Coordinates of C-alpha atoms in Angstrom, one line a residue:
M1 CA -25.9 16.1 6.9
Q2 CA -25.8 17.8 3.5
T3 CA -25.8 15.3 0.7
T4 CA -23.1 14.9 -1.9
N5 CA -23.7 13.5 -5.4
S6 CA -21.8 10.3 -6.2
E7 CA -22.0 11.0 -10.0
D8 CA -20.3 14.4 -9.4
I9 CA -17.6 12.7 -7.5
L10 CA -17.1 10.2 -10.3
S11 CA -16.9 12.9 -12.9
G12 CA -14.0 14.5 -11.1
L13 CA -12.3 11.2 -10.3
M14 CA -12.3 10.2 -13.9
R15 CA -9.9 13.1 -14.7
W16 CA -7.4 11.3 -12.5
V17 CA -8.1 7.8 -13.8
E18 CA -7.7 8.9 -17.4
I19 CA -4.0 9.7 -16.7
D20 CA -2.4 6.3 -16.6
T21 CA 0.3 6.2 -13.8
P22 CA 2.1 2.9 -13.4
T23 CA 4.9 3.1 -10.9
G24 CA 7.9 4.7 -12.4
A25 CA 6.0 6.5 -15.2
C26 CA 7.4 9.8 -14.2
D27 CA 5.9 11.9 -17.0
T28 CA 2.3 10.8 -16.5
I29 CA 2.7 10.8 -12.7
G30 CA 3.9 14.4 -13.0
R31 CA 0.8 15.3 -15.0
L32 CA -1.4 13.8 -12.3
V33 CA 0.5 15.6 -9.6
D34 CA 0.0 18.8 -11.6
L35 CA -3.7 18.2 -11.6
I36 CA -3.9 17.4 -7.9
E37 CA -1.9 20.5 -7.1
E38 CA -4.3 22.6 -9.3
E39 CA -7.3 21.2 -7.4
L40 CA -5.8 21.7 -4.0
R41 CA -4.5 25.2 -4.3
P42 CA -7.9 27.0 -4.1
L43 CA -8.4 25.2 -0.8
G44 CA -5.5 27.1 0.8
P45 CA -3.1 24.5 2.1
E46 CA 0.6 24.8 2.3
I47 CA 1.8 22.6 -0.6
E48 CA 5.1 20.8 -0.8
R49 CA 6.1 18.9 -4.0
I50 CA 9.0 16.5 -3.5
A51 CA 10.9 15.7 -6.7
G52 CA 11.1 12.1 -7.6
R53 CA 14.4 10.1 -7.3
D54 CA 15.7 6.6 -8.1
G55 CA 13.3 6.4 -11.1
M56 CA 10.2 7.2 -9.1
G57 CA 7.7 10.1 -9.7
D58 CA 7.0 13.2 -7.6
H59 CA 5.2 13.1 -4.2
L60 CA 2.8 15.8 -3.0
I61 CA 2.1 17.0 0.5
A62 CA -0.8 19.4 1.3
R63 CA -0.9 20.7 4.9
F64 CA -4.1 22.4 6.2
S65 CA -3.7 24.4 9.3
G66 CA -6.2 24.0 12.1
G67 CA -6.9 24.4 15.8
P68 CA -4.9 23.0 18.7
G69 CA -6.2 19.4 18.2
P70 CA -3.7 16.6 17.5
G71 CA -4.6 16.5 13.8
V72 CA -5.0 13.8 11.1
L73 CA -2.8 12.5 8.3
V74 CA -4.5 11.1 5.3
T75 CA -2.1 9.3 2.9
S76 CA -2.9 8.0 -0.5
H77 CA -0.8 6.7 -3.5
I78 CA -1.3 7.6 -7.1
D79 CA 0.8 4.9 -8.8
T80 CA -0.9 1.8 -10.2
V81 CA 0.3 -1.7 -11.1
C82 CA -1.6 -2.2 -14.4
A83 CA 0.3 -1.9 -17.7
P84 CA -0.9 1.1 -19.8
G85 CA -4.0 0.0 -21.8
S86 CA -4.6 -3.2 -19.8
V87 CA -7.7 -1.9 -18.0
G88 CA -10.4 -0.5 -20.3
I89 CA -12.2 2.6 -19.0
R90 CA -15.9 1.9 -19.2
R91 CA -19.1 2.1 -17.3
E92 CA -21.4 -0.9 -16.8
G93 CA -24.4 0.0 -14.6
E94 CA -23.1 0.8 -11.1
R95 CA -19.6 -0.4 -12.0
Q96 CA -17.0 2.1 -13.3
Y97 CA -13.8 0.4 -14.6
G98 CA -10.4 1.9 -15.0
P99 CA -6.7 1.5 -14.1
G100 CA -6.1 2.4 -10.5
I101 CA -9.7 3.5 -10.0
A102 CA -10.0 1.4 -6.8
D103 CA -6.4 1.1 -5.8
M104 CA -6.3 3.8 -5.0
K105 CA -7.1 6.9 -7.0
G106 CA -10.7 6.6 -5.8
G107 CA -9.7 6.9 -2.2
G108 CA -7.2 9.7 -2.9
Y109 CA -9.8 11.7 -4.7
L110 CA -12.3 11.1 -1.9
A111 CA -9.8 12.6 0.5
L112 CA -9.5 15.7 -1.6
C113 CA -13.3 16.0 -1.9
A114 CA -13.7 15.5 1.8
M115 CA -11.4 18.5 2.5
R116 CA -13.1 20.6 -0.1
R117 CA -16.5 20.1 1.4
L118 CA -15.4 20.6 5.0
L119 CA -13.7 23.9 4.1
S120 CA -16.7 25.0 2.0
E121 CA -18.9 24.7 5.1
G122 CA -16.8 27.3 6.9
T123 CA -16.3 25.2 10.0
P124 CA -12.8 25.7 11.4
L125 CA -10.7 22.5 11.4
P126 CA -10.2 21.5 15.1
G127 CA -6.6 20.4 14.3
P128 CA -4.2 20.3 11.3
V129 CA -4.9 17.9 8.5
T130 CA -2.3 16.7 6.0
L131 CA -2.8 14.9 2.8
I132 CA 0.0 12.9 1.1
Y133 CA 0.0 11.7 -2.4
N134 CA 2.9 9.4 -3.1
S135 CA 4.0 7.7 -6.3
D136 CA 5.7 4.5 -5.3
E137 CA 3.5 2.5 -2.9
E138 CA 2.9 -0.4 -5.3
I139 CA 6.6 -1.3 -5.0
G140 CA 6.8 -0.7 -1.2
S141 CA 7.2 3.1 -1.1
P142 CA 11.0 3.0 -1.2
T143 CA 11.3 6.8 -1.7
S144 CA 8.3 7.9 0.4
H145 CA 8.0 5.7 3.5
R146 CA 10.2 7.9 5.6
L147 CA 8.4 11.1 4.8
I148 CA 5.1 9.3 5.5
A149 CA 6.3 8.1 8.9
D150 CA 7.7 11.6 9.7
E151 CA 4.4 13.3 8.9
A152 CA 2.5 10.6 10.9
R153 CA 4.4 11.5 14.0
R154 CA 3.2 15.1 13.8
H155 CA -0.5 14.0 14.0
G156 CA -2.7 12.1 16.4
C157 CA -3.7 9.4 13.9
A158 CA -3.7 8.3 10.3
L159 CA -6.5 7.5 7.9
I160 CA -5.7 5.4 4.8
P161 CA -8.3 5.5 2.0
E162 CA -7.2 2.2 0.4
P163 CA -10.1 0.4 -1.4
A164 CA -12.7 -1.8 0.3
R165 CA -14.9 -4.5 -1.0
G166 CA -18.0 -3.2 0.9
D167 CA -18.9 -0.9 3.8
E168 CA -15.9 -1.9 5.8
V169 CA -12.7 -0.7 7.3
I170 CA -9.4 -2.6 7.8
T171 CA -7.9 -2.8 11.3
F172 CA -5.1 -5.2 10.7
R173 CA -2.6 -5.8 7.8
K174 CA 0.1 -8.4 7.6
G175 CA 3.7 -7.2 7.3
R176 CA 5.9 -8.1 4.4
G177 CA 9.6 -8.9 3.8
K178 CA 11.4 -9.5 0.5
Y179 CA 14.7 -11.4 0.1
T180 CA 16.9 -12.8 -2.6
L181 CA 19.2 -15.8 -2.1
D182 CA 22.1 -16.0 -4.5
F183 CA 23.9 -19.4 -4.8
N184 CA 27.4 -19.5 -6.3
G185 CA 28.8 -22.9 -7.0
V186 CA 31.4 -24.3 -9.4
E187 CA 30.7 -25.0 -13.1
S188 CA 31.9 -28.1 -14.8
H189 CA 31.1 -30.4 -17.7
A190 CA 28.1 -32.5 -16.7
G191 CA 29.5 -35.5 -18.5
S192 CA 33.3 -35.7 -18.4
A193 CA 33.9 -33.6 -15.2
F194 CA 30.7 -34.0 -13.2
S195 CA 32.6 -34.6 -9.9
D196 CA 34.5 -31.4 -10.4
G197 CA 31.4 -29.3 -10.2
H198 CA 29.3 -28.0 -7.3
S199 CA 25.8 -27.3 -8.3
A200 CA 24.2 -24.0 -7.3
I201 CA 20.8 -25.4 -8.4
S202 CA 21.1 -28.4 -6.2
E203 CA 21.9 -26.3 -3.2
L204 CA 19.0 -24.0 -4.0
A205 CA 16.7 -27.0 -4.1
R206 CA 17.8 -28.1 -0.7
A207 CA 17.4 -24.6 0.6
V208 CA 13.8 -24.3 -0.7
T209 CA 12.7 -27.3 1.5
R210 CA 14.2 -25.6 4.5
L211 CA 12.5 -22.3 3.7
D212 CA 9.2 -24.0 3.3
R213 CA 9.5 -25.3 6.8
L214 CA 9.5 -21.7 8.2
T215 CA 5.9 -21.2 7.2
D216 CA 3.5 -21.3 10.2
I217 CA -0.1 -20.9 9.1
E218 CA -1.5 -20.9 12.6
A219 CA 0.8 -18.0 13.6
G220 CA -0.1 -16.1 10.4
T221 CA 3.4 -16.5 8.9
T222 CA 4.1 -17.6 5.3
V223 CA 7.4 -18.0 3.5
N224 CA 6.9 -18.2 -0.3
V225 CA 9.7 -18.9 -2.8
G226 CA 8.1 -17.2 -5.7
R227 CA 10.7 -17.2 -8.4
I228 CA 13.8 -19.2 -9.1
R229 CA 16.4 -19.0 -11.8
G230 CA 19.9 -20.4 -12.6
G231 CA 22.2 -22.5 -14.7
T232 CA 23.3 -22.1 -18.3
E233 CA 22.9 -25.3 -20.3
P234 CA 21.7 -28.8 -19.5
N235 CA 25.2 -30.2 -19.9
V236 CA 26.8 -27.8 -17.5
V237 CA 26.8 -28.2 -13.7
A238 CA 25.2 -24.9 -12.6
G239 CA 27.6 -22.3 -11.3
H240 CA 24.9 -19.9 -10.2
A241 CA 21.2 -19.9 -9.1
A242 CA 19.0 -17.6 -7.2
C243 CA 15.5 -17.4 -5.7
D244 CA 13.2 -14.6 -4.6
I245 CA 11.3 -15.0 -1.3
D246 CA 8.2 -13.2 -0.1
I247 CA 7.4 -13.5 3.6
R248 CA 4.1 -12.3 5.3
F249 CA 3.6 -12.1 9.0
S250 CA 1.2 -11.1 11.7
D251 CA 3.8 -10.4 14.3
D252 CA 7.0 -8.4 13.8
A253 CA 8.9 -10.6 16.2
D254 CA 8.1 -13.6 14.0
A255 CA 9.4 -11.7 11.0
R256 CA 12.7 -10.9 12.8
A257 CA 13.1 -14.6 13.6
I258 CA 12.5 -15.6 10.0
E259 CA 15.0 -13.0 8.8
A260 CA 17.6 -14.3 11.2
A261 CA 17.0 -17.9 9.9
I262 CA 17.3 -16.8 6.3
R263 CA 20.5 -14.9 6.9
A264 CA 22.0 -17.8 8.9
M265 CA 21.4 -20.4 6.2
K266 CA 24.5 -22.5 5.5
P267 CA 25.1 -24.6 2.4
E268 CA 25.2 -28.4 2.7
D269 CA 27.9 -28.4 0.0
E270 CA 30.6 -26.2 1.5
A271 CA 32.0 -25.4 -1.9
V272 CA 28.8 -23.4 -2.6
R273 CA 28.4 -19.8 -1.2
I274 CA 25.1 -18.3 -0.3
A275 CA 24.6 -14.5 -0.3
V276 CA 21.4 -12.9 1.2
S277 CA 19.9 -9.6 0.3
G278 CA 16.6 -8.0 1.2
E279 CA 14.8 -6.8 4.3
I280 CA 11.5 -6.4 6.1
E281 CA 9.8 -4.0 3.8
K282 CA 6.7 -3.3 5.9
P283 CA 6.0 -4.1 9.6
A284 CA 2.6 -5.4 10.5
L285 CA -0.3 -2.9 11.0
A286 CA -1.4 -4.2 14.4
R287 CA -5.0 -4.2 15.7
T288 CA -4.7 -2.0 18.8
P289 CA -7.2 -0.6 21.3
Q290 CA -6.8 2.8 19.6
T291 CA -7.5 1.3 16.2
V292 CA -10.6 -0.4 17.5
A293 CA -11.7 2.9 18.9
M294 CA -11.3 4.5 15.5
M295 CA -13.2 1.6 13.9
E296 CA -16.1 2.1 16.4
A297 CA -16.2 5.8 15.6
A298 CA -16.4 4.9 11.9
R299 CA -19.2 2.5 12.6
A300 CA -21.2 5.2 14.3
I301 CA -20.7 7.6 11.5
N302 CA -21.7 5.1 8.9
A303 CA -24.8 4.2 10.8
E304 CA -25.9 7.8 10.6
L305 CA -25.3 7.5 6.8
G306 CA -27.7 4.5 6.7
A307 CA -25.3 1.6 6.3
P308 CA -23.8 -0.9 8.7
L309 CA -20.0 -1.0 8.8
S310 CA -17.9 -4.2 9.2
E311 CA -14.3 -4.7 10.4
T312 CA -11.9 -6.7 8.3
R313 CA -8.2 -7.6 8.0
S314 CA -5.9 -8.0 5.0
G315 CA -2.9 -10.1 4.1
G316 CA -1.5 -7.3 1.9
G317 CA 0.3 -4.2 3.1
S318 CA -0.2 -0.5 2.6
D319 CA 1.4 2.8 3.7
G320 CA -0.7 2.3 6.8
N321 CA 1.9 -0.3 7.9
F322 CA 4.4 2.6 8.1
T323 CA 2.2 5.0 10.0
A324 CA 1.3 2.2 12.5
A325 CA 5.0 1.4 12.9
A326 CA 5.6 5.0 13.7
G327 CA 3.4 4.5 16.7
I328 CA 0.4 6.4 15.3
P329 CA -3.2 4.8 15.5
T330 CA -4.1 3.9 12.0
L331 CA -7.4 3.0 10.3
D332 CA -7.2 1.6 6.8
G333 CA -9.5 0.5 4.0
L334 CA -11.5 3.8 3.9
G335 CA -11.5 4.4 0.2
A336 CA -13.8 3.6 -2.7
I337 CA -15.8 0.4 -2.6
G338 CA -14.9 -2.0 -5.5
N339 CA -13.0 -5.1 -6.4
D340 CA -10.6 -6.9 -8.7
W341 CA -7.8 -4.3 -8.3
H342 CA -4.5 -5.2 -9.9
S343 CA -6.4 -6.9 -12.7
P344 CA -8.1 -6.0 -16.0
G345 CA -11.4 -6.0 -14.1
E346 CA -10.5 -3.3 -11.6
H347 CA -13.7 -1.3 -10.8
I348 CA -15.5 0.7 -8.2
L349 CA -19.2 1.0 -7.3
V350 CA -20.5 4.5 -8.0
E351 CA -23.4 4.7 -5.6
P352 CA -21.4 4.4 -2.3
L353 CA -18.9 7.2 -3.3
A354 CA -20.8 9.9 -1.5
R355 CA -21.2 7.7 1.6
R356 CA -17.5 7.0 1.7
Q357 CA -16.6 10.7 1.3
H358 CA -18.9 11.5 4.3
L359 CA -17.3 8.8 6.3
L360 CA -13.9 10.4 5.7
E361 CA -15.3 13.8 6.6
G362 CA -16.6 12.6 9.9
L363 CA -13.4 10.9 10.9
I364 CA -11.3 13.9 9.9
M365 CA -13.3 16.2 12.0
K366 CA -13.5 13.8 15.0
F367 CA -9.9 12.8 15.2
S368 CA -8.3 16.2 14.2
Q369 CA -9.9 17.3 17.5
E370 CA -9.2 14.3 19.8
R371 CA -6.9 11.4 19.9
P372 CA -8.3 7.9 19.6

């Protein structure tokens, strides 16, 4: 196999990283989408740019035609979670630091490089290949998850170049739900009219203990009350309180049961009303026989590249949860190798970049031709 230079990959990747693109920064996201479109056009795909809405940036779809094979979807996100300036761009030995360099501009750029190299070799694509670059994954892909699922159903499988911590792939991800409980009680003076009040905060506190009991570690289900708020002054019985809940689950049926339990919560103090909002944001990415077959194919390709490949799982979600929920075999964690994403220490390792690109190339060629 012809070699690719990791330093050359890094040089191109840094053009993306130098454009800071936190979710909702429509101007800079637009600049990056311009750059990606500029780099894709010489490769000859059909390009569709979808204007942002609801405060989100644009999304980009590049469709490469191919033979009669089932085809492959590769979906990447270009938004980041780090506040502008919070991650210094610097090189320290084999580590390159930068905002979103691992999660997941590195993987998105590797996908583009993989297509560039495959097309440069003149070998016809066995089936269609589609690249998606969306701009809102870090907040759950509210304006892009439907287009991702729709594109997935047109292909035989999906590859997700989210970051990895080593030569590995992800075959399972937990699903996620997000909910808010609003408690509306009756305010009163905490001294002279205490009995006239009905505390929303007290009802919230009682609810939290019930929510905690929904966690089942052995089943892989967690219910976390991560933020609470309420009340006005210490001398006022609280008329309002609220809490935000994050649930993670390994089985979608467990998630539906937890959601039903949350929505069915009744106050102990009948004068307090509870309102529930939220939903299951991402179903679980299940480890299926098809996913395992994709992982074994990746392992064989990586062995040819001189490195063993391990299988891992993640408690966090990705857009792979949506492609898997659409019924499409999905292999995740195929991006740049690094660590400390979502922090000031976010970085990638430079040397493995070429190997990860070649892994994507091999998987694209194999699975655009045949189903897992």
